[in-house]
Amino acid sequence: MNIVEISKILSNQTRVAILKWLKNPEENFPPHQDIDHFDDGVCVGFIQDKAGLSQSTISTYLNSMQNAKLVIPTRHGKWTYYKRNEEVIQAYLKELKEQL
């Protein structure tokens, strides 16, 4: 785990907001039309709509979060859904607490 890399990602308010929204997707996003659950996360379009940013910006944010293993992508047909990687988030928080 790279604390500095993850901290850099979390230095962006929108990326932090995305993680907060994904913590309780049922409360933060409308129901999906293609699948009837949030088990695999939230589709990029819903995240983009809520953030109010371009698709390319949100994709860049999600890609960096995925590279740091903060989110887990799952494909359903042509759509990608993202959910939080709770193990990595908890390990980061633990490491941060131990290091600081």
CSV table of N, CA, C and O in Angstrom, one decimal:
chain,number,residue,atom,x,y,z
A,1,MET,N,0.8,-1.2,0.0
A,1,MET,CA,0.0,0.0,0.0
A,1,MET,C,0.9,1.2,0.0
A,1,MET,O,1.8,1.3,0.8
A,2,ASN,N,0.5,2.2,-0.9
A,2,ASN,CA,1.3,3.4,-1.0
A,2,ASN,C,0.4,4.5,-0.4
A,2,ASN,O,-0.5,5.0,-1.0
A,3,ILE,N,0.8,4.9,0.9
A,3,ILE,CA,0.0,5.9,1.6
A,3,ILE,C,0.1,7.3,0.8
A,3,ILE,O,-1.0,8.0,0.7
A,4,VAL,N,1.2,7.6,0.3
A,4,VAL,CA,1.4,8.9,-0.4
A,4,VAL,C,0.5,8.9,-1.7
A,4,VAL,O,-0.2,9.9,-2.0
A,5,GLU,N,0.5,7.8,-2.4
A,5,GLU,CA,-0.3,7.7,-3.7
A,5,GLU,C,-1.8,7.9,-3.4
A,5,GLU,O,-2.5,8.7,-4.0
A,6,ILE,N,-2.2,7.2,-2.4
A,6,ILE,CA,-3.7,7.2,-2.0
A,6,ILE,C,-4.0,8.6,-1.5
A,6,ILE,O,-5.0,9.2,-1.8
A,7,SER,N,-3.1,9.2,-0.7
A,7,SER,CA,-3.3,10.5,-0.1
A,7,SER,C,-3.4,11.6,-1.2
A,7,SER,O,-4.3,12.5,-1.2
A,8,LYS,N,-2.6,11.4,-2.3
A,8,LYS,CA,-2.7,12.3,-3.4
A,8,LYS,C,-4.1,12.2,-4.1
A,8,LYS,O,-4.7,13.2,-4.5
A,9,ILE,N,-4.6,11.0,-4.3
A,9,ILE,CA,-5.9,10.8,-4.9
A,9,ILE,C,-6.9,11.4,-4.0
A,9,ILE,O,-7.9,12.1,-4.5
A,10,LEU,N,-6.8,11.3,-2.7
A,10,LEU,CA,-7.8,11.8,-1.8
A,10,LEU,C,-7.7,13.3,-1.5
A,10,LEU,O,-8.5,13.9,-0.8
A,11,SER,N,-6.7,14.0,-2.2
A,11,SER,CA,-6.5,15.4,-2.1
A,11,SER,C,-7.5,16.2,-3.0
A,11,SER,O,-7.5,17.4,-3.0
A,12,ASN,N,-8.3,15.4,-3.8
A,12,ASN,CA,-9.2,16.0,-4.7
A,12,ASN,C,-10.6,15.8,-4.1
A,12,ASN,O,-11.1,14.7,-3.8
A,13,GLN,N,-11.3,17.0,-3.9
A,13,GLN,CA,-12.6,17.0,-3.3
A,13,GLN,C,-13.7,16.1,-4.0
A,13,GLN,O,-14.5,15.4,-3.3
A,14,THR,N,-13.6,16.0,-5.3
A,14,THR,CA,-14.6,15.2,-6.0
A,14,THR,C,-14.3,13.7,-5.8
A,14,THR,O,-15.3,13.0,-5.7
A,15,ARG,N,-13.1,13.3,-5.8
A,15,ARG,CA,-12.8,11.9,-5.6
A,15,ARG,C,-13.2,11.5,-4.2
A,15,ARG,O,-13.7,10.4,-4.0
A,16,VAL,N,-13.0,12.4,-3.2
A,16,VAL,CA,-13.4,12.0,-1.9
A,16,VAL,C,-15.0,11.9,-1.9
A,16,VAL,O,-15.5,11.0,-1.3
A,17,ALA,N,-15.6,12.8,-2.6
A,17,ALA,CA,-17.1,12.8,-2.6
A,17,ALA,C,-17.6,11.5,-3.3
A,17,ALA,O,-18.5,10.9,-2.8
A,18,ILE,N,-16.9,11.1,-4.3
A,18,ILE,CA,-17.3,9.8,-5.0
A,18,ILE,C,-17.2,8.7,-4.0
A,18,ILE,O,-18.1,7.8,-3.9
A,19,LEU,N,-16.1,8.6,-3.2
A,19,LEU,CA,-16.0,7.5,-2.2
A,19,LEU,C,-17.1,7.6,-1.2
A,19,LEU,O,-17.7,6.6,-0.8
A,20,LYS,N,-17.4,8.8,-0.8
A,20,LYS,CA,-18.5,9.0,0.2
A,20,LYS,C,-19.9,8.6,-0.4
A,20,LYS,O,-20.6,7.9,0.2
A,21,TRP,N,-20.1,8.9,-1.7
A,21,TRP,CA,-21.4,8.5,-2.3
A,21,TRP,C,-21.5,7.0,-2.5
A,21,TRP,O,-22.5,6.4,-2.3
A,22,LEU,N,-20.3,6.4,-2.8
A,22,LEU,CA,-20.3,5.0,-3.0
A,22,LEU,C,-20.5,4.2,-1.7
A,22,LEU,O,-20.8,3.0,-1.7
A,23,LYS,N,-20.3,4.8,-0.6
A,23,LYS,CA,-20.4,4.2,0.7
A,23,LYS,C,-21.9,3.8,0.9
A,23,LYS,O,-22.2,2.7,1.5
A,24,ASN,N,-22.8,4.6,0.5
A,24,ASN,CA,-24.2,4.3,0.6
A,24,ASN,C,-24.9,4.6,-0.8
A,24,ASN,O,-25.6,5.6,-0.9
A,25,PRO,N,-24.7,3.8,-1.8
A,25,PRO,CA,-25.2,4.1,-3.1
A,25,PRO,C,-26.7,4.2,-3.2
A,25,PRO,O,-27.2,5.0,-3.9
A,26,GLU,N,-27.4,3.4,-2.3
A,26,GLU,CA,-28.9,3.5,-2.4
A,26,GLU,C,-29.4,4.8,-2.0
A,26,GLU,O,-30.5,5.3,-2.4
A,27,GLU,N,-28.7,5.5,-1.1
A,27,GLU,CA,-29.1,6.9,-0.7
A,27,GLU,C,-28.6,8.0,-1.6
A,27,GLU,O,-29.2,9.1,-1.6
A,28,ASN,N,-27.6,7.7,-2.4
A,28,ASN,CA,-27.0,8.8,-3.2
A,28,ASN,C,-27.3,8.7,-4.7
A,28,ASN,O,-27.0,9.6,-5.5
A,29,PHE,N,-27.8,7.6,-5.2
A,29,PHE,CA,-28.0,7.4,-6.6
A,29,PHE,C,-29.4,6.8,-6.9
A,29,PHE,O,-29.9,6.0,-6.1
A,30,PRO,N,-30.0,7.1,-8.1
A,30,PRO,CA,-31.3,6.4,-8.4
A,30,PRO,C,-31.1,5.0,-8.7
A,30,PRO,O,-29.9,4.5,-9.0
A,31,PRO,N,-32.1,4.2,-8.7
A,31,PRO,CA,-32.0,2.8,-9.1
A,31,PRO,C,-31.5,2.6,-10.5
A,31,PRO,O,-31.8,3.4,-11.4
A,32,HIS,N,-30.7,1.5,-10.7
A,32,HIS,CA,-30.3,1.2,-12.1
A,32,HIS,C,-31.4,0.6,-12.9
A,32,HIS,O,-32.3,0.0,-12.3
A,33,GLN,N,-31.4,0.9,-14.2
A,33,GLN,CA,-32.4,0.3,-15.0
A,33,GLN,C,-32.1,-1.1,-15.5
A,33,GLN,O,-33.0,-1.9,-15.6
A,34,ASP,N,-30.8,-1.4,-15.7
A,34,ASP,CA,-30.4,-2.7,-16.3
A,34,ASP,C,-30.3,-3.8,-15.2
A,34,ASP,O,-30.6,-4.9,-15.5
A,35,ILE,N,-29.9,-3.4,-14.0
A,35,ILE,CA,-29.7,-4.3,-12.9
A,35,ILE,C,-30.5,-3.7,-11.7
A,35,ILE,O,-30.6,-2.5,-11.6
A,36,ASP,N,-31.0,-4.6,-10.9
A,36,ASP,CA,-31.9,-4.1,-9.8
A,36,ASP,C,-31.2,-4.1,-8.4
A,36,ASP,O,-31.8,-4.3,-7.4
A,37,HIS,N,-29.8,-3.8,-8.4
A,37,HIS,CA,-29.1,-3.8,-7.2
A,37,HIS,C,-27.9,-2.9,-7.3
A,37,HIS,O,-27.5,-2.5,-8.4
A,38,PHE,N,-27.2,-2.7,-6.2
A,38,PHE,CA,-25.9,-2.0,-6.2
A,38,PHE,C,-24.8,-2.9,-5.8
A,38,PHE,O,-23.7,-2.4,-5.4
A,39,ASP,N,-25.0,-4.2,-5.9
A,39,ASP,CA,-23.9,-5.1,-5.4
A,39,ASP,C,-22.6,-4.9,-6.1
A,39,ASP,O,-21.5,-5.1,-5.5
A,40,ASP,N,-22.6,-4.5,-7.4
A,40,ASP,CA,-21.4,-4.3,-8.1
A,40,ASP,C,-21.1,-2.8,-8.2
A,40,ASP,O,-20.2,-2.4,-9.0
A,41,GLY,N,-21.8,-2.0,-7.5
A,41,GLY,CA,-21.5,-0.5,-7.5
A,41,GLY,C,-22.5,0.3,-8.3
A,41,GLY,O,-23.6,-0.1,-8.5
A,42,VAL,N,-21.9,1.4,-8.8
A,42,VAL,CA,-22.8,2.4,-9.5
A,42,VAL,C,-22.2,2.6,-10.8
A,42,VAL,O,-20.9,2.7,-11.0
A,43,CYS,N,-23.0,2.8,-11.8
A,43,CYS,CA,-22.5,3.1,-13.2
A,43,CYS,C,-21.9,4.4,-13.3
A,43,CYS,O,-22.2,5.4,-12.6
A,44,VAL,N,-20.9,4.6,-14.2
A,44,VAL,CA,-20.2,5.8,-14.4
A,44,VAL,C,-21.1,7.0,-14.7
A,44,VAL,O,-20.9,8.1,-14.2
A,45,GLY,N,-22.2,6.7,-15.5
A,45,GLY,CA,-23.1,7.8,-15.8
A,45,GLY,C,-23.8,8.4,-14.6
A,45,GLY,O,-23.9,9.7,-14.5
A,46,PHE,N,-24.1,7.6,-13.6
A,46,PHE,CA,-24.7,8.2,-12.4
A,46,PHE,C,-23.7,9.0,-11.6
A,46,PHE,O,-24.1,10.0,-11.1
A,47,ILE,N,-22.5,8.5,-11.6
A,47,ILE,CA,-21.4,9.2,-10.8
A,47,ILE,C,-21.2,10.6,-11.5
A,47,ILE,O,-21.1,11.6,-10.9
A,48,GLN,N,-21.1,10.5,-12.9
A,48,GLN,CA,-20.9,11.7,-13.6
A,48,GLN,C,-22.0,12.7,-13.4
A,48,GLN,O,-21.8,13.9,-13.2
A,49,ASP,N,-23.3,12.3,-13.5
A,49,ASP,CA,-24.4,13.2,-13.3
A,49,ASP,C,-24.4,13.8,-11.9
A,49,ASP,O,-24.6,15.0,-11.8
A,50,LYS,N,-24.1,13.1,-10.9
A,50,LYS,CA,-24.0,13.6,-9.5
A,50,LYS,C,-22.9,14.6,-9.3
A,50,LYS,O,-23.1,15.6,-8.7
A,51,ALA,N,-21.7,14.3,-9.9
A,51,ALA,CA,-20.6,15.2,-9.8
A,51,ALA,C,-20.7,16.4,-10.6
A,51,ALA,O,-20.1,17.4,-10.3
A,52,GLY,N,-21.5,16.3,-11.7
A,52,GLY,CA,-21.6,17.5,-12.6
A,52,GLY,C,-20.4,17.8,-13.4
A,52,GLY,O,-20.2,18.9,-13.8
A,53,LEU,N,-19.5,16.8,-13.7
A,53,LEU,CA,-18.3,17.0,-14.4
A,53,LEU,C,-18.4,16.1,-15.7
A,53,LEU,O,-19.3,15.3,-15.9
A,54,SER,N,-17.5,16.4,-16.6
A,54,SER,CA,-17.5,15.7,-17.9
A,54,SER,C,-17.2,14.2,-17.7
A,54,SER,O,-16.6,13.8,-16.7
A,55,GLN,N,-17.6,13.4,-18.7
A,55,GLN,CA,-17.4,12.0,-18.6
A,55,GLN,C,-15.9,11.7,-18.6
A,55,GLN,O,-15.5,10.8,-17.9
A,56,SER,N,-15.1,12.4,-19.4
A,56,SER,CA,-13.7,12.2,-19.4
A,56,SER,C,-13.0,12.5,-18.1
A,56,SER,O,-12.1,11.7,-17.7
A,57,THR,N,-13.5,13.5,-17.4
A,57,THR,CA,-12.9,13.8,-16.1
A,57,THR,C,-13.2,12.8,-15.1
A,57,THR,O,-12.4,12.3,-14.4
A,58,ILE,N,-14.5,12.3,-15.1
A,58,ILE,CA,-14.9,11.3,-14.1
A,58,ILE,C,-14.2,10.0,-14.4
A,58,ILE,O,-13.7,9.3,-13.5
A,59,SER,N,-14.0,9.7,-15.7
A,59,SER,CA,-13.3,8.4,-16.1
A,59,SER,C,-11.8,8.5,-15.6
A,59,SER,O,-11.3,7.5,-15.1
A,60,THR,N,-11.2,9.7,-15.8
A,60,THR,CA,-9.8,9.9,-15.3
A,60,THR,C,-9.8,9.7,-13.8
A,60,THR,O,-8.9,9.0,-13.3
A,61,TYR,N,-10.7,10.3,-13.1
A,61,TYR,CA,-10.7,10.1,-11.6
A,61,TYR,C,-10.9,8.7,-11.2
A,61,TYR,O,-10.2,8.2,-10.3
A,62,LEU,N,-11.9,8.0,-11.8
A,62,LEU,CA,-12.1,6.6,-11.5
A,62,LEU,C,-11.0,5.7,-11.8
A,62,LEU,O,-10.7,4.8,-11.1
A,63,ASN,N,-10.3,6.0,-12.9
A,63,ASN,CA,-9.1,5.2,-13.3
A,63,ASN,C,-8.0,5.4,-12.3
A,63,ASN,O,-7.4,4.4,-11.9
A,64,SER,N,-7.8,6.6,-11.8
A,64,SER,CA,-6.7,6.8,-10.8
A,64,SER,C,-7.1,6.1,-9.5
A,64,SER,O,-6.3,5.5,-8.8
A,65,MET,N,-8.4,6.1,-9.1
A,65,MET,CA,-8.9,5.5,-7.9
A,65,MET,C,-8.8,3.9,-8.1
A,65,MET,O,-8.4,3.2,-7.1
A,66,GLN,N,-9.0,3.5,-9.3
A,66,GLN,CA,-8.9,2.0,-9.6
A,66,GLN,C,-7.5,1.6,-9.5
A,66,GLN,O,-7.1,0.5,-8.9
A,67,ASN,N,-6.5,2.4,-10.1
A,67,ASN,CA,-5.1,2.0,-10.0
A,67,ASN,C,-4.6,2.0,-8.6
A,67,ASN,O,-3.7,1.2,-8.3
A,68,ALA,N,-5.2,2.8,-7.7
A,68,ALA,CA,-4.8,2.7,-6.3
A,68,ALA,C,-5.6,1.7,-5.5
A,68,ALA,O,-5.4,1.6,-4.3
A,69,LYS,N,-6.5,1.0,-6.2
A,69,LYS,CA,-7.3,-0.1,-5.6
A,69,LYS,C,-8.3,0.4,-4.6
A,69,LYS,O,-8.8,-0.3,-3.8
A,70,LEU,N,-8.7,1.7,-4.7
A,70,LEU,CA,-9.7,2.3,-3.9
A,70,LEU,C,-11.1,1.9,-4.3
A,70,LEU,O,-12.0,1.9,-3.5
A,71,VAL,N,-11.3,1.6,-5.6
A,71,VAL,CA,-12.5,1.2,-6.2
A,71,VAL,C,-12.3,-0.1,-7.0
A,71,VAL,O,-11.2,-0.3,-7.5
A,72,ILE,N,-13.4,-0.8,-7.1
A,72,ILE,CA,-13.4,-2.1,-7.9
A,72,ILE,C,-14.4,-2.0,-9.0
A,72,ILE,O,-15.6,-1.7,-8.8
A,73,PRO,N,-13.9,-2.1,-10.3
A,73,PRO,CA,-14.8,-2.0,-11.4
A,73,PRO,C,-15.4,-3.4,-11.8
A,73,PRO,O,-14.8,-4.4,-11.6
A,74,THR,N,-16.6,-3.4,-12.3
A,74,THR,CA,-17.3,-4.6,-12.7
A,74,THR,C,-18.0,-4.2,-14.0
A,74,THR,O,-18.8,-3.2,-14.0
A,75,ARG,N,-17.9,-5.0,-15.1
A,75,ARG,CA,-18.5,-4.7,-16.3
A,75,ARG,C,-19.9,-5.5,-16.4
A,75,ARG,O,-20.0,-6.6,-16.0
A,76,HIS,N,-20.9,-4.8,-16.8
A,76,HIS,CA,-22.2,-5.4,-17.2
A,76,HIS,C,-22.5,-4.9,-18.6
A,76,HIS,O,-22.9,-3.7,-18.8
A,77,GLY,N,-22.3,-5.8,-19.5
A,77,GLY,CA,-22.5,-5.4,-20.9
A,77,GLY,C,-21.6,-4.2,-21.3
A,77,GLY,O,-20.3,-4.4,-21.1
A,78,LYS,N,-22.1,-3.1,-21.8
A,78,LYS,CA,-21.2,-2.0,-22.2
A,78,LYS,C,-21.0,-1.0,-21.0
A,78,LYS,O,-20.3,0.0,-21.2
A,79,TRP,N,-21.5,-1.3,-19.9
A,79,TRP,CA,-21.4,-0.4,-18.7
A,79,TRP,C,-20.4,-0.9,-17.7
A,79,TRP,O,-20.3,-2.1,-17.4
A,80,THR,N,-19.7,0.0,-17.1
A,80,THR,CA,-18.8,-0.3,-16.0
A,80,THR,C,-19.4,0.3,-14.7
A,80,THR,O,-19.8,1.5,-14.7
A,81,TYR,N,-19.4,-0.5,-13.7
A,81,TYR,CA,-19.9,-0.1,-12.4
A,81,TYR,C,-18.8,-0.1,-11.4
A,81,TYR,O,-17.9,-1.0,-11.5
A,82,TYR,N,-18.8,0.8,-10.5
A,82,TYR,CA,-17.7,1.0,-9.5
A,82,TYR,C,-18.2,0.9,-8.1
A,82,TYR,O,-19.3,1.5,-7.8
A,83,LYS,N,-17.5,0.2,-7.2
A,83,LYS,CA,-17.8,0.1,-5.8
A,83,LYS,C,-16.5,0.3,-5.0
A,83,LYS,O,-15.4,0.2,-5.6
A,84,ARG,N,-16.7,0.7,-3.8
A,84,ARG,CA,-15.6,0.9,-2.9
A,84,ARG,C,-14.9,-0.4,-2.6
A,84,ARG,O,-15.5,-1.4,-2.5
A,85,ASN,N,-13.5,-0.3,-2.5
A,85,ASN,CA,-12.8,-1.5,-2.0
A,85,ASN,C,-12.5,-1.3,-0.5
A,85,ASN,O,-11.6,-0.6,-0.1
A,86,GLU,N,-13.4,-1.8,0.3
A,86,GLU,CA,-13.4,-1.5,1.7
A,86,GLU,C,-12.1,-2.0,2.4
A,86,GLU,O,-11.6,-1.4,3.3
A,87,GLU,N,-11.6,-3.1,1.9
A,87,GLU,CA,-10.3,-3.7,2.5
A,87,GLU,C,-9.2,-2.7,2.3
A,87,GLU,O,-8.4,-2.5,3.3
A,88,VAL,N,-9.0,-2.1,1.2
A,88,VAL,CA,-8.0,-1.2,0.9
A,88,VAL,C,-8.2,0.1,1.7
A,88,VAL,O,-7.3,0.7,2.3
A,89,ILE,N,-9.4,0.6,1.7
A,89,ILE,CA,-9.7,1.8,2.5
A,89,ILE,C,-9.4,1.6,4.0
A,89,ILE,O,-8.8,2.5,4.6
A,90,GLN,N,-9.8,0.5,4.5
A,90,GLN,CA,-9.5,0.2,5.9
A,90,GLN,C,-8.0,0.0,6.2
A,90,GLN,O,-7.5,0.5,7.2
A,91,ALA,N,-7.3,-0.6,5.3
A,91,ALA,CA,-5.9,-0.8,5.4
A,91,ALA,C,-5.2,0.6,5.4
A,91,ALA,O,-4.2,0.8,6.1
A,92,TYR,N,-5.6,1.5,4.5
A,92,TYR,CA,-5.1,2.8,4.4
A,92,TYR,C,-5.3,3.6,5.7
A,92,TYR,O,-4.3,4.2,6.2
A,93,LEU,N,-6.5,3.5,6.2
A,93,LEU,CA,-6.8,4.2,7.5
A,93,LEU,C,-5.9,3.7,8.6
A,93,LEU,O,-5.4,4.5,9.4
A,94,LYS,N,-5.8,2.4,8.7
A,94,LYS,CA,-5.0,1.8,9.7
A,94,LYS,C,-3.5,2.2,9.6
A,94,LYS,O,-2.9,2.5,10.6
A,95,GLU,N,-3.0,2.1,8.4
A,95,GLU,CA,-1.6,2.5,8.1
A,95,GLU,C,-1.4,4.0,8.4
A,95,GLU,O,-0.3,4.3,9.0
A,96,LEU,N,-2.3,4.8,8.1
A,96,LEU,CA,-2.2,6.2,8.3
A,96,LEU,C,-2.1,6.5,9.8
A,96,LEU,O,-1.3,7.2,10.3
A,97,LYS,N,-3.0,5.8,10.6
A,97,LYS,CA,-3.0,5.9,12.0
A,97,LYS,C,-1.7,5.4,12.6
A,97,LYS,O,-1.2,6.1,13.6
A,98,GLU,N,-1.2,4.3,12.1
A,98,GLU,CA,0.1,3.8,12.7
A,98,GLU,C,1.3,4.7,12.4
A,98,GLU,O,2.2,4.9,13.2
A,99,GLN,N,1.3,5.3,11.1
A,99,GLN,CA,2.4,6.0,10.7
A,99,GLN,C,2.4,7.4,11.3
A,99,GLN,O,3.5,8.0,11.5
A,100,LEU,N,1.2,8.0,11.5
A,100,LEU,CA,1.2,9.4,12.0
A,100,LEU,C,0.8,9.3,13.5
A,100,LEU,O,0.3,9.8,14.2
